[in-house]
Amino acid sequence: MVGRKHSAVPRIGTRRATAIEFDVGISVNPDADRKHICSHTENDFAVRGTSKRSGRVIERRRRRWATDTFSLREQPVLHRTPTAPLKETISMDGAHGSHMRFADVAVHTLSSPIEPPQERDFYGGMRRLLKRDFALAIVETRDGRVGYAPTAATNSAMREYFEGTSHTDLADLLETRVADAFAGVDVDGPSDIRAVVTDLDLPTKLEAEALGVLDVAYYDLRGKELGAPIHELLSDRDIDPEPLELYASAGMYMDPEGYAEQARALQKLGFSGYKYRPGLGPEADERTIRLIREAVGDGMDIMVDAHTWWKLGDRSYDFEQVVALLDAFETHDPYWIEEPVEPADYEAYERLAARTDLPLAGGESEESVAGLRRLADNGVSYLQGDVRHHAGYTGCLTCIDDCAARDDIAFIPHNFGTNLGLVANGHLVAASPEDVRLEYPVFGDGVEAMYPFPLAEDVLETDLTIEDGHLVLPDGPGLGVEVNESVIEEYPYIEGAWTEFEYEDADA
């Protein structure tokens, strides 16, 4: 199937977090519960194997390094094509360049209204889409330089179960306690940021999100100072990334035929993967994936974002219903099943992984990097961190290194916001040792889109090049894009939730 070359390994039972050494691009893990066949291309290599439990042939691609022999921890970033000379860069523990002091942290929460509101029926209720929120963080240094970062905004459908924190909590925190804590502090690297923020003893979720803002803004600032894009700063060598492969993220509560039509439209646009959100009821959900597979054939991967299954009120699917549904889905070869059980229910993930041969995915709703790392040990084959939610590049790279040292899991970033978030996570993908795809949420009014969200594009002055399902990652300094600060006035914040759910009585 198209894009299968970017696949990670479905769960294969025995897990071994063995440190892996590579010699001339060949992966060796003598204790692994599988047979490995390594094949080379000019600039990368594939590790193929067969799961003893399911018999599925799997393949994952890792990018080749410029050096012949290396340790994963010693050189934690890929080098796709050894062309450019070494450049002065920063490391995870320090920086080459001037001391940096944060003078101001401002967070602007914005809203992009959906007019008129859209109503989508699901199994046992209706979802109303009112707006999309976005928060833009601007960090200014004492010498007047500015760095940007996308920020967690209002709780989304996937995150609304968290209690006690909101976008206003994060914005107020960053602009007051966090900004005050950095007064007079020299920031030489991400470790300095972490030291200051962790000393504040914040709630776990807020700490991870505050670190995400400051870490991304720091790399944007340092990249502008050094004249290097962020993906080069995350490595110890220059990188010349090819266009990043995207998978289309759309498909929100429509009839089964509508999903199939949308998948077909996105396939024609060049996307190799289609993620959709089921929740129409077990029978309709099975019919939906069957129609999608019939529509796209074997030329497109299908990702199932199943977070609705445990959010249907009295009609939420119980564990055995989920198992039965995955058994029915297996015929249609989904690429992964995302968040099929409630986040942080690690035991349920592990039990489900033992009952299905389908790869599981999750992570976007984890409150911390520690939560991501715990989930990685409980049955998922795809770990979905996000620089906004999981301590920025520094936090996500920790998980990427963990995944790269194993042959049963891959890190694929979550991204469901604006083009600024797309670029921020794109630099993470470019600096990853795994050749993975990036989530591209499709907004607009056409058959291929979920709903209109013009702020997603308007936040950037820079026009992104997205062609044939690939993103040309900007290679300018820092994030490499020009942020359009006029959106602060053009998209004022609208109070209230961005989406509402109404549930029917299951006994009615």
Short mmCIF file of C-alpha atoms in Angstrom, two decimals:
data_model
loop_
_atom_site.label_atom_id
_atom_site.label_comp_id
_atom_site.label_asym_id
_atom_site.label_seq_id
_atom_site.Cartn_x
_atom_site.Cartn_y
_atom_site.Cartn_z
CA MET A 1 0.00 0.00 0.00
CA VAL A 2 1.12 3.53 -0.65
CA GLY A 3 2.84 4.93 2.42
CA ARG A 4 3.38 1.53 3.99
CA LYS A 5 7.07 2.22 3.63
CA HIS A 6 6.54 4.75 6.42
CA SER A 7 4.86 2.23 8.67
CA ALA A 8 6.00 1.39 12.15
CA VAL A 9 5.85 -2.08 13.51
CA PRO A 10 2.47 -3.34 14.69
CA ARG A 11 2.58 -4.71 18.20
CA ILE A 12 4.50 -7.97 18.23
CA GLY A 13 4.08 -9.18 21.79
CA THR A 14 7.46 -9.30 23.52
CA ARG A 15 8.87 -5.84 24.13
CA ARG A 16 12.53 -5.12 24.63
CA ALA A 17 13.82 -1.58 25.09
CA THR A 18 17.30 -2.60 23.94
CA ALA A 19 19.83 0.08 23.04
CA ILE A 20 20.40 -0.36 19.33
CA GLU A 21 23.70 0.20 17.54
CA PHE A 22 23.82 0.64 13.79
CA ASP A 23 26.74 -0.38 11.60
CA VAL A 24 26.65 1.00 8.05
CA GLY A 25 22.92 1.49 8.33
CA ILE A 26 22.03 -2.03 9.45
CA SER A 27 19.89 -2.50 12.55
CA VAL A 28 20.84 -5.40 14.79
CA ASN A 29 18.81 -6.57 17.76
CA PRO A 30 19.76 -10.20 18.42
CA ASP A 31 17.16 -10.61 21.17
CA ALA A 32 14.19 -9.35 19.18
CA ASP A 33 11.21 -11.65 18.83
CA ARG A 34 11.32 -11.49 15.02
CA LYS A 35 13.47 -12.01 11.97
CA HIS A 36 14.99 -8.90 10.42
CA ILE A 37 15.73 -8.25 6.79
CA CYS A 38 17.51 -4.97 6.06
CA SER A 39 17.38 -3.48 2.59
CA HIS A 40 19.24 -0.35 1.50
CA THR A 41 18.37 2.58 -0.68
CA GLU A 42 20.63 5.48 -1.48
CA ASN A 43 19.80 7.54 1.58
CA ASP A 44 17.81 5.36 3.93
CA PHE A 45 17.14 1.78 4.85
CA ALA A 46 14.17 -0.39 5.68
CA VAL A 47 13.80 -2.86 8.48
CA ARG A 48 11.28 -5.55 7.62
CA GLY A 49 9.99 -8.35 9.75
CA THR A 50 7.11 -10.71 10.38
CA SER A 51 5.06 -10.68 13.55
CA LYS A 52 5.04 -14.15 15.08
CA ARG A 53 1.59 -13.56 16.52
CA SER A 54 -0.26 -12.12 13.54
CA GLY A 55 1.90 -13.17 10.61
CA ARG A 56 1.66 -9.63 9.21
CA VAL A 57 4.64 -8.44 7.22
CA ILE A 58 5.62 -5.03 8.51
CA GLU A 59 8.17 -2.46 7.42
CA ARG A 60 9.54 0.74 8.86
CA ARG A 61 12.03 3.09 7.30
CA ARG A 62 14.87 4.77 9.11
CA ARG A 63 16.97 7.49 7.57
CA ARG A 64 20.64 6.92 7.01
CA TRP A 65 23.26 8.83 8.91
CA ALA A 66 26.24 10.61 7.42
CA THR A 67 28.58 8.48 9.54
CA ASP A 68 29.02 4.75 9.03
CA THR A 69 28.84 3.69 12.66
CA PHE A 70 27.06 5.54 15.42
CA SER A 71 25.24 5.30 18.70
CA LEU A 72 21.63 6.45 18.71
CA ARG A 73 22.11 8.49 21.84
CA GLU A 74 25.39 10.06 20.76
CA GLN A 75 23.97 11.43 17.51
CA PRO A 76 20.23 11.68 18.09
CA VAL A 77 19.22 13.25 14.78
CA LEU A 78 19.06 11.97 11.24
CA HIS A 79 21.05 13.14 8.25
CA ARG A 80 19.05 12.41 5.14
CA THR A 81 21.58 13.49 2.49
CA PRO A 82 25.18 14.36 3.44
CA THR A 83 25.54 17.54 1.41
CA ALA A 84 26.08 20.71 3.43
CA PRO A 85 29.05 21.31 5.76
CA LEU A 86 28.72 21.32 9.51
CA LYS A 87 27.13 24.45 10.93
CA GLU A 88 27.30 25.96 14.38
CA THR A 89 24.24 24.58 16.14
CA ILE A 90 22.86 24.15 19.59
CA SER A 91 22.55 20.92 21.51
CA MET A 92 19.93 19.75 23.96
CA ASP A 93 22.09 20.83 26.91
CA GLY A 94 23.53 24.11 25.78
CA ALA A 95 24.04 26.54 22.95
CA HIS A 96 26.60 28.21 20.81
CA GLY A 97 25.53 31.83 20.72
CA SER A 98 24.78 34.69 23.06
CA HIS A 99 23.05 34.44 26.40
CA MET A 100 19.31 34.94 26.05
CA ARG A 101 16.99 36.62 28.53
CA PHE A 102 13.20 36.57 28.22
CA ALA A 103 11.77 40.04 28.78
CA ASP A 104 8.10 39.38 28.01
CA VAL A 105 5.76 36.47 27.34
CA ALA A 106 2.42 37.33 25.72
CA VAL A 107 -0.33 34.87 24.83
CA HIS A 108 -3.15 35.89 22.49
CA THR A 109 -6.19 33.60 22.44
CA LEU A 110 -8.14 33.92 19.19
CA SER A 111 -11.31 32.45 17.71
CA SER A 112 -12.30 31.56 14.17
CA PRO A 113 -16.13 31.31 14.12
CA ILE A 114 -17.92 28.63 12.13
CA GLU A 115 -20.87 30.47 10.61
CA PRO A 116 -23.45 29.12 10.61
CA PRO A 117 -22.64 26.51 13.26
CA GLN A 118 -22.51 22.97 11.92
CA GLU A 119 -24.38 20.07 13.48
CA ARG A 120 -23.13 16.51 13.06
CA ASP A 121 -25.14 13.48 14.17
CA PHE A 122 -23.39 10.58 15.83
CA TYR A 123 -24.52 7.43 17.62
CA GLY A 124 -26.76 8.60 20.42
CA GLY A 125 -26.45 12.32 19.97
CA MET A 126 -25.35 15.38 18.07
CA ARG A 127 -22.18 17.46 17.99
CA ARG A 128 -22.38 21.20 17.28
CA LEU A 129 -19.30 22.97 15.90
CA LEU A 130 -19.29 26.65 16.86
CA LYS A 131 -15.73 27.89 16.33
CA ARG A 132 -12.07 26.91 16.49
CA ASP A 133 -9.78 28.54 19.00
CA PHE A 134 -6.06 29.16 18.71
CA ALA A 135 -3.54 30.71 21.06
CA LEU A 136 -0.44 32.48 19.76
CA ALA A 137 2.50 32.90 22.12
CA ILE A 138 5.04 35.67 21.53
CA VAL A 139 8.25 35.62 23.56
CA GLU A 140 10.41 38.75 23.45
CA THR A 141 13.99 38.90 24.62
CA ARG A 142 15.65 41.76 26.46
CA ASP A 143 17.36 42.87 23.23
CA GLY A 144 14.05 43.03 21.33
CA ARG A 145 14.11 39.76 19.39
CA VAL A 146 10.85 37.82 19.05
CA GLY A 147 10.10 34.10 18.98
CA TYR A 148 6.75 32.47 18.31
CA ALA A 149 5.00 29.29 19.38
CA PRO A 150 1.57 27.72 18.91
CA THR A 151 -0.13 27.26 22.24
CA ALA A 152 -2.81 24.97 23.65
CA ALA A 153 -6.15 26.80 23.46
CA THR A 154 -9.60 25.76 24.68
CA ASN A 155 -10.18 22.11 25.41
CA SER A 156 -10.94 20.12 22.29
CA ALA A 157 -13.25 17.17 21.93
CA MET A 158 -10.34 14.88 22.73
CA ARG A 159 -9.17 16.79 25.80
CA GLU A 160 -12.34 18.13 27.40
CA TYR A 161 -12.37 15.52 30.16
CA PHE A 162 -9.46 17.25 31.88
CA GLU A 163 -10.62 19.13 34.95
CA GLY A 164 -9.35 22.28 36.53
CA THR A 165 -7.29 23.89 33.76
CA SER A 166 -8.16 26.00 30.73
CA HIS A 167 -6.57 28.20 28.10
CA THR A 168 -6.95 31.21 30.38
CA ASP A 169 -5.06 29.38 33.11
CA LEU A 170 -2.16 28.73 30.74
CA ALA A 171 -2.14 32.25 29.29
CA ASP A 172 -2.29 33.88 32.73
CA LEU A 173 0.38 31.55 34.02
CA LEU A 174 2.78 32.29 31.17
CA GLU A 175 2.27 36.04 31.35
CA THR A 176 2.67 36.27 35.13
CA ARG A 177 4.38 33.55 37.17
CA VAL A 178 6.41 32.10 34.33
CA ALA A 179 7.50 35.45 32.89
CA ASP A 180 8.40 36.70 36.37
CA ALA A 181 10.42 33.56 37.08
CA PHE A 182 12.68 34.27 34.10
CA ALA A 183 13.53 37.81 35.20
CA GLY A 184 17.32 38.10 35.21
CA VAL A 185 17.84 34.48 34.14
CA ASP A 186 20.35 33.68 31.41
CA VAL A 187 18.94 31.05 29.08
CA ASP A 188 21.68 29.09 27.35
CA GLY A 189 19.63 26.06 26.40
CA PRO A 190 16.41 24.10 26.94
CA SER A 191 17.70 22.70 30.23
CA ASP A 192 17.69 26.23 31.68
CA ILE A 193 14.05 26.65 30.66
CA ARG A 194 13.09 23.36 32.24
CA ALA A 195 14.90 24.19 35.48
CA VAL A 196 12.99 27.45 35.90
CA VAL A 197 9.57 26.04 34.99
CA THR A 198 9.82 22.89 37.08
CA ASP A 199 10.80 24.95 40.12
CA LEU A 200 7.34 26.59 39.93
CA ASP A 201 5.69 23.28 40.94
CA LEU A 202 2.83 23.66 38.46
CA PRO A 203 0.06 21.14 37.74
CA THR A 204 1.38 18.46 35.39
CA LYS A 205 -0.58 19.47 32.30
CA LEU A 206 0.16 23.18 32.67
CA GLU A 207 3.84 22.50 33.23
CA ALA A 208 4.10 20.44 30.03
CA GLU A 209 2.25 23.07 28.00
CA ALA A 210 4.26 25.97 29.45
CA LEU A 211 7.46 24.10 28.60
CA GLY A 212 6.09 23.52 25.11
CA VAL A 213 5.56 27.23 24.51
CA LEU A 214 8.94 28.35 25.81
CA ASP A 215 10.88 25.51 24.19
CA VAL A 216 9.48 26.15 20.69
CA ALA A 217 9.88 29.93 21.06
CA TYR A 218 13.44 29.43 22.29
CA TYR A 219 14.35 27.37 19.22
CA ASP A 220 12.71 29.95 16.97
CA LEU A 221 14.78 32.69 18.61
CA ARG A 222 18.02 30.73 18.55
CA GLY A 223 17.50 29.71 14.94
CA LYS A 224 17.05 33.33 13.92
CA GLU A 225 20.22 34.24 15.80
CA LEU A 226 22.27 31.49 14.14
CA GLY A 227 20.64 31.73 10.72
CA ALA A 228 19.53 28.08 10.82
CA PRO A 229 16.12 26.36 10.64
CA ILE A 230 14.97 24.55 13.75
CA HIS A 231 15.35 21.08 12.27
CA GLU A 232 19.09 21.75 11.92
CA LEU A 233 19.30 22.98 15.50
CA LEU A 234 17.83 19.69 16.66
CA SER A 235 20.75 17.84 15.09
CA ASP A 236 24.53 18.04 15.22
CA ARG A 237 24.75 18.15 11.42
CA ASP A 238 23.04 20.03 8.62
CA ILE A 239 19.93 18.38 7.21
CA ASP A 240 18.50 18.80 3.73
CA PRO A 241 14.98 17.43 4.24
CA GLU A 242 12.94 16.22 1.33
CA PRO A 243 9.27 17.35 1.23
CA LEU A 244 7.51 15.83 4.23
CA GLU A 245 4.82 13.28 3.51
CA LEU A 246 1.45 14.21 5.00
CA TYR A 247 -1.59 12.16 5.83
CA ALA A 248 -4.98 13.86 5.52
CA SER A 249 -6.92 14.24 8.76
CA ALA A 250 -10.62 14.83 8.13
CA GLY A 251 -13.77 12.68 8.27
CA MET A 252 -15.95 13.99 11.09
CA TYR A 253 -19.39 12.45 11.63
CA MET A 254 -21.05 12.02 8.27
CA ASP A 255 -22.90 9.17 6.62
CA PRO A 256 -20.77 6.22 5.49
CA GLU A 257 -21.00 7.24 1.85
CA GLY A 258 -19.76 10.72 2.77
CA TYR A 259 -16.58 9.32 4.32
CA ALA A 260 -15.92 7.26 1.19
CA GLU A 261 -16.43 10.28 -1.07
CA GLN A 262 -14.09 12.39 1.05
CA ALA A 263 -11.38 9.74 1.09
CA ARG A 264 -11.55 9.44 -2.68
CA ALA A 265 -11.25 13.23 -3.08
CA LEU A 266 -8.19 13.36 -0.82
CA GLN A 267 -6.58 10.45 -2.62
CA LYS A 268 -6.91 12.39 -5.88
CA LEU A 269 -5.07 15.28 -4.19
CA GLY A 270 -2.10 12.99 -3.60
CA PHE A 271 -2.49 12.08 0.06
CA SER A 272 -1.32 8.56 0.88
CA GLY A 273 -3.27 8.30 4.14
CA TYR A 274 -6.76 9.28 5.33
CA LYS A 275 -7.76 9.63 8.98
CA TYR A 276 -11.41 9.80 9.88
CA ARG A 277 -13.52 9.87 13.04
CA PRO A 278 -16.18 7.17 13.33
CA GLY A 279 -18.94 7.02 15.94
CA LEU A 280 -22.12 6.19 14.03
CA GLY A 281 -22.80 2.94 15.89
CA PRO A 282 -21.02 -0.41 15.59
CA GLU A 283 -22.80 -1.57 12.42
CA ALA A 284 -22.48 1.79 10.65
CA ASP A 285 -18.83 2.08 11.71
CA GLU A 286 -18.05 -1.28 10.14
CA ARG A 287 -19.90 -0.29 6.97
CA THR A 288 -17.99 2.99 6.85
CA ILE A 289 -14.53 1.46 6.79
CA ARG A 290 -15.69 -1.11 4.23
CA LEU A 291 -16.93 1.65 1.90
CA ILE A 292 -13.75 3.68 2.39
CA ARG A 293 -11.58 0.70 1.49
CA GLU A 294 -13.71 -0.01 -1.57
CA ALA A 295 -13.40 3.65 -2.60
CA VAL A 296 -9.61 3.98 -2.31
CA GLY A 297 -8.51 0.41 -2.95
CA ASP A 298 -5.10 -0.63 -1.71
CA GLY A 299 -3.52 2.68 -2.70
CA MET A 300 -4.31 4.61 0.49
CA ASP A 301 -3.78 3.94 4.19
CA ILE A 302 -6.79 4.31 6.49
CA MET A 303 -6.31 5.64 10.02
CA VAL A 304 -9.26 5.33 12.40
CA ASP A 305 -9.48 8.01 15.10
CA ALA A 306 -11.81 6.23 17.51
CA HIS A 307 -11.89 8.71 20.38
CA THR A 308 -15.66 9.04 20.03
CA TRP A 309 -16.22 5.41 21.01
CA TRP A 310 -15.79 6.22 24.69
CA LYS A 311 -17.53 9.63 24.43
CA LEU A 312 -21.04 8.55 23.39
CA GLY A 313 -22.67 9.01 26.78
CA ASP A 314 -24.83 6.03 27.70
CA ARG A 315 -24.09 4.51 24.29
CA SER A 316 -20.32 4.47 24.61
CA TYR A 317 -18.87 1.20 23.37
CA ASP A 318 -17.78 -1.16 26.11
CA PHE A 319 -14.50 -3.04 25.93
CA GLU A 320 -15.93 -6.18 24.33
CA GLN A 321 -17.74 -4.10 21.70
CA VAL A 322 -14.44 -2.45 20.80
CA VAL A 323 -12.73 -5.84 20.51
CA ALA A 324 -15.52 -7.16 18.27
CA LEU A 325 -15.41 -4.05 16.10
CA LEU A 326 -11.65 -4.31 15.64
CA ASP A 327 -12.09 -7.93 14.62
CA ALA A 328 -14.51 -6.75 11.93
CA PHE A 329 -12.17 -3.91 10.90
CA GLU A 330 -9.21 -6.22 10.39
CA THR A 331 -10.51 -7.36 6.99
CA HIS A 332 -10.20 -3.76 5.76
CA ASP A 333 -6.57 -3.34 6.88
CA PRO A 334 -6.63 -0.08 8.88
CA TYR A 335 -3.20 1.47 9.37
CA TRP A 336 -3.94 2.14 13.03
CA ILE A 337 -6.76 2.49 15.55
CA GLU A 338 -6.32 5.73 17.49
CA GLU A 339 -7.51 6.27 21.06
CA PRO A 340 -9.99 3.36 21.08
CA VAL A 341 -10.15 3.52 24.89
CA GLU A 342 -9.99 6.41 27.33
CA PRO A 343 -6.63 8.19 27.66
CA ALA A 344 -4.56 7.24 30.69
CA ASP A 345 -6.36 3.88 30.95
CA TYR A 346 -3.08 2.10 30.37
CA GLU A 347 -4.43 -1.25 31.50
CA ALA A 348 -7.20 -1.08 28.86
CA TYR A 349 -4.64 -0.29 26.14
CA GLU A 350 -2.56 -3.28 27.19
CA ARG A 351 -5.57 -5.60 27.34
CA LEU A 352 -6.78 -4.44 23.94
CA ALA A 353 -3.35 -4.88 22.38
CA ALA A 354 -3.40 -8.47 23.60
CA ARG A 355 -6.77 -9.06 21.92
CA THR A 356 -6.15 -7.56 18.48
CA ASP A 357 -3.50 -7.68 15.78
CA LEU A 358 -4.33 -4.15 14.63
CA PRO A 359 -1.80 -1.43 15.55
CA LEU A 360 -3.01 0.96 18.24
CA ALA A 361 -2.15 4.67 18.41
CA GLY A 362 -2.45 7.30 21.10
CA GLY A 363 -0.72 10.00 23.08
CA GLU A 364 -2.16 13.38 22.12
CA SER A 365 -4.24 13.47 25.31
CA GLU A 366 -1.43 12.51 27.67
CA GLU A 367 -0.78 15.27 30.17
CA SER A 368 2.99 14.93 30.20
CA VAL A 369 6.06 13.40 28.62
CA ALA A 370 6.05 10.86 31.44
CA GLY A 371 2.54 9.86 30.41
CA LEU A 372 3.64 9.45 26.81
CA ARG A 373 6.52 7.23 27.86
CA ARG A 374 4.24 5.13 30.02
CA LEU A 375 1.75 4.71 27.17
CA ALA A 376 4.59 3.53 24.95
CA ASP A 377 5.00 0.54 27.25
CA ASN A 378 1.32 -0.37 27.25
CA GLY A 379 0.39 -1.62 23.82
CA VAL A 380 0.54 1.23 21.30
CA SER A 381 2.49 0.92 18.06
CA TYR A 382 2.27 4.64 17.25
CA LEU A 383 3.01 7.29 19.88
CA GLN A 384 1.42 10.66 19.08
CA GLY A 385 3.06 13.48 20.97
CA ASP A 386 2.70 17.17 20.11
CA VAL A 387 5.19 19.98 20.72
CA ARG A 388 2.33 22.11 22.09
CA HIS A 389 1.30 19.64 24.76
CA HIS A 390 4.46 17.68 25.55
CA ALA A 391 7.24 20.08 26.54
CA GLY A 392 8.15 21.21 23.05
CA TYR A 393 10.97 19.74 20.99
CA THR A 394 12.94 18.76 24.06
CA GLY A 395 10.13 16.66 25.51
CA CYS A 396 9.13 15.07 22.21
CA LEU A 397 12.72 14.23 21.26
CA THR A 398 13.01 12.24 24.48
CA CYS A 399 10.13 10.06 23.30
CA ILE A 400 11.49 9.90 19.74
CA ASP A 401 14.78 8.55 21.05
CA ASP A 402 12.90 5.98 23.14
CA CYS A 403 10.91 4.82 20.12
CA ALA A 404 13.92 4.75 17.80
CA ALA A 405 15.66 2.35 20.18
CA ARG A 406 12.86 -0.17 19.72
CA ASP A 407 11.46 -2.05 16.76
CA ASP A 408 7.83 -2.22 17.88
CA ILE A 409 6.83 1.46 18.08
CA ALA A 410 7.21 4.71 16.15
CA PHE A 411 6.66 8.35 17.11
CA ILE A 412 4.28 10.16 14.75
CA PRO A 413 3.38 13.70 15.87
CA HIS A 414 -0.17 14.76 16.52
CA ASN A 415 -1.16 18.01 14.80
CA PHE A 416 -4.71 19.33 14.72
CA GLY A 417 -4.34 23.09 14.70
CA THR A 418 -3.09 25.89 12.48
CA ASN A 419 -0.34 26.04 9.89
CA LEU A 420 1.98 27.39 12.61
CA GLY A 421 1.52 24.12 14.48
CA LEU A 422 2.02 22.20 11.23
CA VAL A 423 5.39 23.88 10.67
CA ALA A 424 6.43 23.50 14.32
CA ASN A 425 5.76 19.76 14.28
CA GLY A 426 7.19 19.54 10.77
CA HIS A 427 10.62 20.52 12.08
CA LEU A 428 10.30 17.70 14.60
CA VAL A 429 9.55 15.20 11.82
CA ALA A 430 12.48 16.45 9.73
CA ALA A 431 14.80 15.90 12.70
CA SER A 432 13.49 12.43 13.49
CA PRO A 433 15.42 9.22 12.80
CA GLU A 434 12.12 7.67 11.68
CA ASP A 435 10.79 8.45 8.21
CA VAL A 436 7.20 9.16 9.25
CA ARG A 437 4.24 11.14 8.03
CA LEU A 438 2.83 14.30 9.56
CA GLU A 439 -0.84 14.87 10.33
CA TYR A 440 -2.44 17.51 8.09
CA PRO A 441 -5.92 18.60 9.20
CA VAL A 442 -7.98 19.52 6.15
CA PHE A 443 -10.10 22.63 6.68
CA GLY A 444 -12.43 24.39 4.26
CA ASP A 445 -15.83 24.06 2.61
CA GLY A 446 -15.12 21.40 -0.02
CA VAL A 447 -15.94 17.72 0.05
CA GLU A 448 -12.35 16.99 1.12
CA ALA A 449 -12.54 19.18 4.26
CA MET A 450 -13.98 18.95 7.78
CA TYR A 451 -15.18 22.52 8.32
CA PRO A 452 -13.94 26.08 7.65
CA PHE A 453 -11.08 27.39 9.82
CA PRO A 454 -9.55 30.35 7.93
CA LEU A 455 -7.40 31.37 10.90
CA ALA A 456 -5.41 28.18 10.35
CA GLU A 457 -3.89 29.73 7.22
CA ASP A 458 -4.19 33.41 8.10
CA VAL A 459 -1.86 33.10 11.10
CA LEU A 460 1.07 32.97 8.67
CA GLU A 461 2.14 35.57 6.15
CA THR A 462 4.18 32.80 4.57
CA ASP A 463 2.37 30.66 2.01
CA LEU A 464 3.17 27.02 2.62
CA THR A 465 3.81 24.76 -0.35
CA ILE A 466 1.64 21.66 -0.06
CA GLU A 467 1.54 19.61 -3.23
CA ASP A 468 0.71 15.99 -3.97
CA GLY A 469 0.31 15.22 -0.28
CA HIS A 470 3.69 16.67 0.74
CA LEU A 471 4.82 19.77 2.66
CA VAL A 472 7.91 21.68 1.61
CA LEU A 473 9.25 22.59 5.03
CA PRO A 474 10.38 26.24 5.18
CA ASP A 475 14.16 26.43 5.49
CA GLY A 476 14.48 29.99 6.78
CA PRO A 477 15.92 30.73 10.23
CA GLY A 478 14.01 29.39 13.22
CA LEU A 479 10.52 28.25 12.34
CA GLY A 480 11.20 29.64 8.88
CA VAL A 481 7.88 31.47 8.57
CA GLU A 482 6.60 35.00 9.04
CA VAL A 483 3.79 35.18 11.57
CA ASN A 484 0.86 37.46 10.76
CA GLU A 485 0.29 39.36 14.01
CA SER A 486 -2.69 41.19 12.50
CA VAL A 487 -4.79 38.10 13.30
CA ILE A 488 -4.70 39.26 16.93
CA GLU A 489 -7.11 42.05 15.96
CA GLU A 490 -8.92 40.20 13.17
CA TYR A 491 -9.93 37.13 15.19
CA PRO A 492 -11.01 38.26 18.68
CA TYR A 493 -11.66 35.56 21.21
CA ILE A 494 -15.25 34.33 21.57
CA GLU A 495 -16.18 33.07 25.02
CA GLY A 496 -17.43 29.54 25.43
CA ALA A 497 -16.66 26.04 24.23
CA TRP A 498 -15.71 25.51 20.61
CA THR A 499 -17.87 22.41 20.33
CA GLU A 500 -20.94 21.12 22.14
CA PHE A 501 -22.34 17.62 22.57
CA GLU A 502 -25.98 16.72 23.08
CA TYR A 503 -26.78 13.15 24.08
CA GLU A 504 -29.97 11.17 23.64
CA ASP A 505 -31.36 8.97 26.38
CA ALA A 506 -30.18 5.45 25.58
CA ASP A 507 -33.48 4.03 26.89
CA ALA A 508 -35.64 6.38 24.84
#
